PDB file of C-alpha atoms in Angstrom:
ATOM      1  CA  MET C   1     105.452 105.292  78.811  1.00 43.00           C
ATOM      2  CA  ALA C   2     104.833 102.362  81.224  1.00 44.00           C
ATOM      3  CA  ASP C   3     101.553 100.679  81.827  1.00 47.00           C
ATOM      4  CA  ALA C   4     100.191 101.821  85.272  1.00 43.00           C
ATOM      5  CA  LYS C   5      99.455  98.118  85.960  1.00 48.00           C
ATOM      6  CA  SER C   6     103.243  97.283  86.107  1.00 55.00           C
ATOM      7  CA  PRO C   7     104.465  98.299  89.641  1.00 65.00           C
ATOM      8  CA  LEU C   8     108.012  97.678  90.776  1.00 75.00           C
ATOM      9  CA  VAL C   9     108.352  94.291  92.437  1.00 81.00           C
ATOM     10  CA  TYR C  10     110.258  94.299  95.742  1.00 83.00           C
ATOM     11  CA  GLY C  11     113.529  92.432  95.459  1.00 87.00           C
ATOM     12  CA  CYS C  12     117.158  92.709  94.406  1.00 90.00           C
ATOM     13  CA  TYR C  13     117.538  94.997  91.501  1.00 92.00           C
ATOM     14  CA  LEU C  14     120.226  94.629  88.810  1.00 93.00           C
ATOM     15  CA  VAL C  15     120.750  97.873  86.972  1.00 95.00           C
ATOM     16  CA  ILE C  16     122.301  97.646  83.482  1.00 96.00           C
ATOM     17  CA  VAL C  17     123.718 100.579  81.625  1.00 96.00           C
ATOM     18  CA  GLN C  18     125.173 100.452  78.083  1.00 94.00           C
ATOM     19  CA  ASP C  19     128.078 102.867  77.526  1.00 93.00           C
ATOM     20  CA  GLY C  20     129.342 102.601  74.021  1.00 90.00           C
ATOM     21  CA  THR C  21     130.403  99.044  73.470  1.00 90.00           C
ATOM     22  CA  LYS C  22     130.682  98.187  77.217  1.00 91.00           C
ATOM     23  CA  THR C  23     127.790  96.988  79.292  1.00 93.00           C
ATOM     24  CA  HIS C  24     128.063  97.973  83.000  1.00 93.00           C
ATOM     25  CA  SER C  25     125.826  96.505  85.803  1.00 94.00           C
ATOM     26  CA  MET C  26     125.391  96.920  89.506  1.00 92.00           C
ATOM     27  CA  VAL C  27     123.106  95.739  92.320  1.00 91.00           C
ATOM     28  CA  CYS C  28     120.732  98.344  93.756  1.00 88.00           C
ATOM     29  CA  SER C  29     119.191  97.227  96.954  1.00 75.00           C
ATOM     30  CA  TRP C  30     117.003 100.153  97.508  1.00 84.00           C
ATOM     31  CA  GLY C  31     114.340 101.253  94.945  1.00 88.00           C
ATOM     32  CA  THR C  32     110.732 102.217  95.164  1.00 88.00           C
ATOM     33  CA  GLN C  33     108.027 103.204  92.750  1.00 88.00           C
ATOM     34  CA  VAL C  34     106.998 106.787  93.405  1.00 89.00           C
ATOM     35  CA  SER C  35     104.100 106.939  90.833  1.00 88.00           C
ATOM     36  CA  ASP C  36     102.654 104.817  88.057  1.00 85.00           C
ATOM     37  CA  ARG C  37     105.592 105.630  85.766  1.00 89.00           C
ATOM     38  CA  TYR C  38     108.422 106.775  87.965  1.00 92.00           C
ATOM     39  CA  ILE C  39     110.865 104.901  90.268  1.00 92.00           C
ATOM     40  CA  LEU C  40     113.496 106.106  92.686  1.00 93.00           C
ATOM     41  CA  LEU C  41     116.814 104.346  93.187  1.00 94.00           C
ATOM     42  CA  CYS C  42     119.463 105.193  95.767  1.00 91.00           C
ATOM     43  CA  ILE C  43     123.023 104.780  94.378  1.00 91.00           C
ATOM     44  CA  GLY C  44     126.103 104.854  96.483  1.00 86.00           C
ATOM     45  CA  PRO C  45     129.115 106.945  95.601  1.00 86.00           C
ATOM     46  CA  GLN C  46     131.427 103.887  95.127  1.00 85.00           C
ATOM     47  CA  SER C  47     129.384 102.650  92.092  1.00 87.00           C
ATOM     48  CA  GLU C  48     131.184 103.076  88.806  1.00 89.00           C
ATOM     49  CA  THR C  49     127.959 102.076  86.997  1.00 90.00           C
ATOM     50  CA  GLY C  50     125.940 104.570  89.031  1.00 90.00           C
ATOM     51  CA  LYS C  51     128.181 107.340  87.797  1.00 92.00           C
ATOM     52  CA  LEU C  52     126.914 106.598  84.253  1.00 94.00           C
ATOM     53  CA  LEU C  53     123.317 107.462  85.279  1.00 95.00           C
ATOM     54  CA  THR C  54     123.112 110.970  83.990  1.00 94.00           C
ATOM     55  CA  VAL C  55     119.945 112.854  83.060  1.00 96.00           C
ATOM     56  CA  GLY C  56     118.454 111.519  79.858  1.00 96.00           C
ATOM     57  CA  ARG C  57     120.483 108.215  80.018  1.00 97.00           C
ATOM     58  CA  ARG C  58     118.495 105.121  79.304  1.00 97.00           C
ATOM     59  CA  PHE C  59     119.060 101.921  81.270  1.00 96.00           C
ATOM     60  CA  SER C  60     117.264  98.851  82.674  1.00 95.00           C
ATOM     61  CA  VAL C  61     116.103  97.715  86.074  1.00 94.00           C
ATOM     62  CA  ASN C  62     115.876  93.971  86.399  1.00 93.00           C
ATOM     63  CA  VAL C  63     114.313  92.305  89.472  1.00 92.00           C
ATOM     64  CA  LEU C  64     116.423  89.228  90.031  1.00 92.00           C
ATOM     65  CA  LEU C  65     115.059  85.778  90.609  1.00 92.00           C
ATOM     66  CA  ARG C  66     115.973  83.742  93.693  1.00 91.00           C
ATOM     67  CA  GLU C  67     118.043  81.436  91.388  1.00 91.00           C
ATOM     68  CA  GLN C  68     120.145  84.409  90.315  1.00 92.00           C
ATOM     69  CA  LYS C  69     121.845  84.892  93.646  1.00 91.00           C
ATOM     70  CA  PRO C  70     125.354  84.253  92.264  1.00 91.00           C
ATOM     71  CA  LEU C  71     124.744  87.081  89.698  1.00 91.00           C
ATOM     72  CA  ALA C  72     123.702  89.354  92.535  1.00 89.00           C
ATOM     73  CA  LEU C  73     126.713  88.539  94.578  1.00 88.00           C
ATOM     74  CA  LEU C  74     129.150  89.158  91.684  1.00 85.00           C
ATOM     75  CA  ALA C  75     127.409  92.384  90.510  1.00 85.00           C
ATOM     76  CA  GLY C  76     127.293  93.614  94.114  1.00 78.00           C
ATOM     77  CA  THR C  77     130.924  93.039  94.963  1.00 81.00           C
ATOM     78  CA  LYS C  78     132.918  93.779  91.777  1.00 75.00           C
ATOM     79  CA  HIS C  79     133.340  96.833  89.547  1.00 80.00           C
ATOM     80  CA  SER C  80     132.449  96.613  85.889  1.00 79.00           C
ATOM     81  CA  SER C  81     135.902  97.909  85.003  1.00 80.00           C
ATOM     82  CA  ALA C  82     137.389  94.877  86.793  1.00 82.00           C
ATOM     83  CA  VAL C  83     135.162  92.094  85.520  1.00 83.00           C
ATOM     84  CA  ASP C  84     132.517  91.461  82.909  1.00 87.00           C
ATOM     85  CA  LYS C  85     129.659  90.711  85.365  1.00 88.00           C
ATOM     86  CA  LEU C  86     127.322  89.715  82.583  1.00 92.00           C
ATOM     87  CA  ALA C  87     129.649  87.245  80.772  1.00 91.00           C
ATOM     88  CA  GLY C  88     127.539  84.271  79.799  1.00 92.00           C
ATOM     89  CA  VAL C  89     124.282  85.833  80.980  1.00 94.00           C
ATOM     90  CA  PRO C  90     121.539  85.806  78.324  1.00 95.00           C
ATOM     91  CA  LEU C  91     120.567  89.407  77.502  1.00 96.00           C
ATOM     92  CA  THR C  92     118.001  91.016  75.300  1.00 95.00           C
ATOM     93  CA  ARG C  93     117.374  94.584  74.018  1.00 93.00           C
ATOM     94  CA  ASP C  94     114.636  97.075  74.099  1.00 90.00           C
ATOM     95  CA  GLY C  95     116.068  99.583  71.503  1.00 90.00           C
ATOM     96  CA  ASP C  96     119.239 100.921  73.079  1.00 92.00           C
ATOM     97  CA  VAL C  97     118.495  99.378  76.505  1.00 96.00           C
ATOM     98  CA  VAL C  98     120.078  96.049  77.605  1.00 96.00           C
ATOM     99  CA  LEU C  99     117.916  93.785  79.776  1.00 96.00           C
ATOM    100  CA  LEU C 100     118.227  90.379  81.330  1.00 95.00           C
ATOM    101  CA  SER C 101     116.500  87.687  79.187  1.00 94.00           C
ATOM    102  CA  ARG C 102     115.236  86.122  82.365  1.00 92.00           C
ATOM    103  CA  ALA C 103     114.237  88.021  85.533  1.00 93.00           C
ATOM    104  CA  LYS C 104     111.221  88.442  87.779  1.00 91.00           C
ATOM    105  CA  LYS C 105     110.582  91.803  86.074  1.00 90.00           C
ATOM    106  CA  THR C 106     112.500  93.940  83.540  1.00 92.00           C
ATOM    107  CA  MET C 107     111.952  97.575  82.858  1.00 92.00           C
ATOM    108  CA  ALA C 108     113.533 100.019  80.391  1.00 94.00           C
ATOM    109  CA  CYS C 109     113.988 103.326  82.105  1.00 94.00           C
ATOM    110  CA  ARG C 110     115.309 106.930  81.497  1.00 96.00           C
ATOM    111  CA  VAL C 111     116.941 109.082  84.129  1.00 96.00           C
ATOM    112  CA  GLU C 112     114.661 112.070  84.740  1.00 96.00           C
ATOM    113  CA  ARG C 113     116.638 113.776  87.462  1.00 95.00           C
ATOM    114  CA  LEU C 114     119.347 113.251  90.068  1.00 94.00           C
ATOM    115  CA  VAL C 115     118.697 114.181  93.692  1.00 92.00           C
ATOM    116  CA  ASP C 116     121.632 115.146  95.847  1.00 85.00           C
ATOM    117  CA  VAL C 117     120.862 114.490  99.534  1.00 80.00           C
ATOM    118  CA  SER C 118     124.159 115.716 100.984  1.00 77.00           C
ATOM    119  CA  PRO C 119     125.104 116.468 103.752  1.00 74.00           C
ATOM    120  CA  LEU C 120     122.505 113.945 105.111  1.00 70.00           C
ATOM    121  CA  SER C 121     123.974 111.055 103.098  1.00 73.00           C
ATOM    122  CA  ASP C 122     126.454 110.496 100.298  1.00 75.00           C
ATOM    123  CA  VAL C 123     124.012 108.471  98.154  1.00 81.00           C
ATOM    124  CA  THR C 124     122.398 109.990  95.027  1.00 87.00           C
ATOM    125  CA  GLY C 125     118.747 109.589  94.306  1.00 88.00           C
ATOM    126  CA  VAL C 126     117.998 108.657  90.761  1.00 91.00           C
ATOM    127  CA  VAL C 127     114.483 109.472  89.605  1.00 92.00           C
ATOM    128  CA  ALA C 128     113.757 107.511  86.431  1.00 92.00           C
ATOM    129  CA  GLU C 129     110.775 107.199  84.155  1.00 89.00           C
ATOM    130  CA  ILE C 130     109.733 103.660  83.119  1.00 88.00           C
ATOM    131  CA  VAL C 131     109.704 104.128  79.381  1.00 89.00           C
ATOM    132  CA  SER C 132     108.326 100.801  78.244  1.00 83.00           C
ATOM    133  CA  PRO C 133     105.842  98.334  79.740  1.00 74.00           C
ATOM    134  CA  ALA C 134     107.427  96.155  82.341  1.00 77.00           C
ATOM    135  CA  GLN C 135     107.812  92.397  81.494  1.00 78.00           C
ATOM    136  CA  GLU C 136     107.147  89.969  84.343  1.00 78.00           C
ATOM    137  CA  GLN C 137     108.062  86.321  84.735  1.00 75.00           C
ATOM    138  CA  GLU C 138     105.057  84.705  86.410  1.00 73.00           C
ATOM    139  CA  GLY C 139     105.433  82.085  89.121  1.00 68.00           C
ATOM    140  CA  ASP C 140     109.072  82.520  89.978  1.00 76.00           C
ATOM    141  CA  ALA C 141     110.071  84.062  93.300  1.00 82.00           C
ATOM    142  CA  PRO C 142     112.191  87.234  93.370  1.00 84.00           C
ATOM    143  CA  LEU C 143     115.538  87.378  95.131  1.00 83.00           C
ATOM    144  CA  LEU C 144     114.925  89.166  98.408  1.00 77.00           C
ATOM    145  CA  ASP C 145     117.392  90.683 100.893  1.00 60.00           C
ATOM    146  CA  GLU C 146     116.903  87.954 103.457  1.00 55.00           C
ATOM    147  CA  VAL C 147     118.413  85.421 101.061  1.00 48.00           C
ATOM    148  CA  PHE C 148     121.882  86.981 101.343  1.00 48.00           C
TER     149      PHE C 148
END
């Protein structure tokens, strides 16, 4: 369980999901912390990586640094089936969860539930528990929406 002192940092989120031998990633622009140990992400229907986020699945949320804008642009515009978005990017592991080696904040998470909000929207809400204490890179600025 996450430490209550590790809130989600506002920024551009890179979600990484390991599926067998393939590592998938996507940019999630909307996420919020809903309690000391739960976050909510909104995932669009076009996301191949988002479709892997099923109840019980472990994955990571990585708050990108300003210097990681090229990674955000690649991960936000290409599908994991078409390109290895993490080629050459230093990664680390927390058990079975893949995380960026360098990010403003990294969190290992587990999907708790999926929230269907149709017919209001075609996005899916992913409620996830932060299952290990978040690691934060001090001093570096997160990549924010206004940078795009």
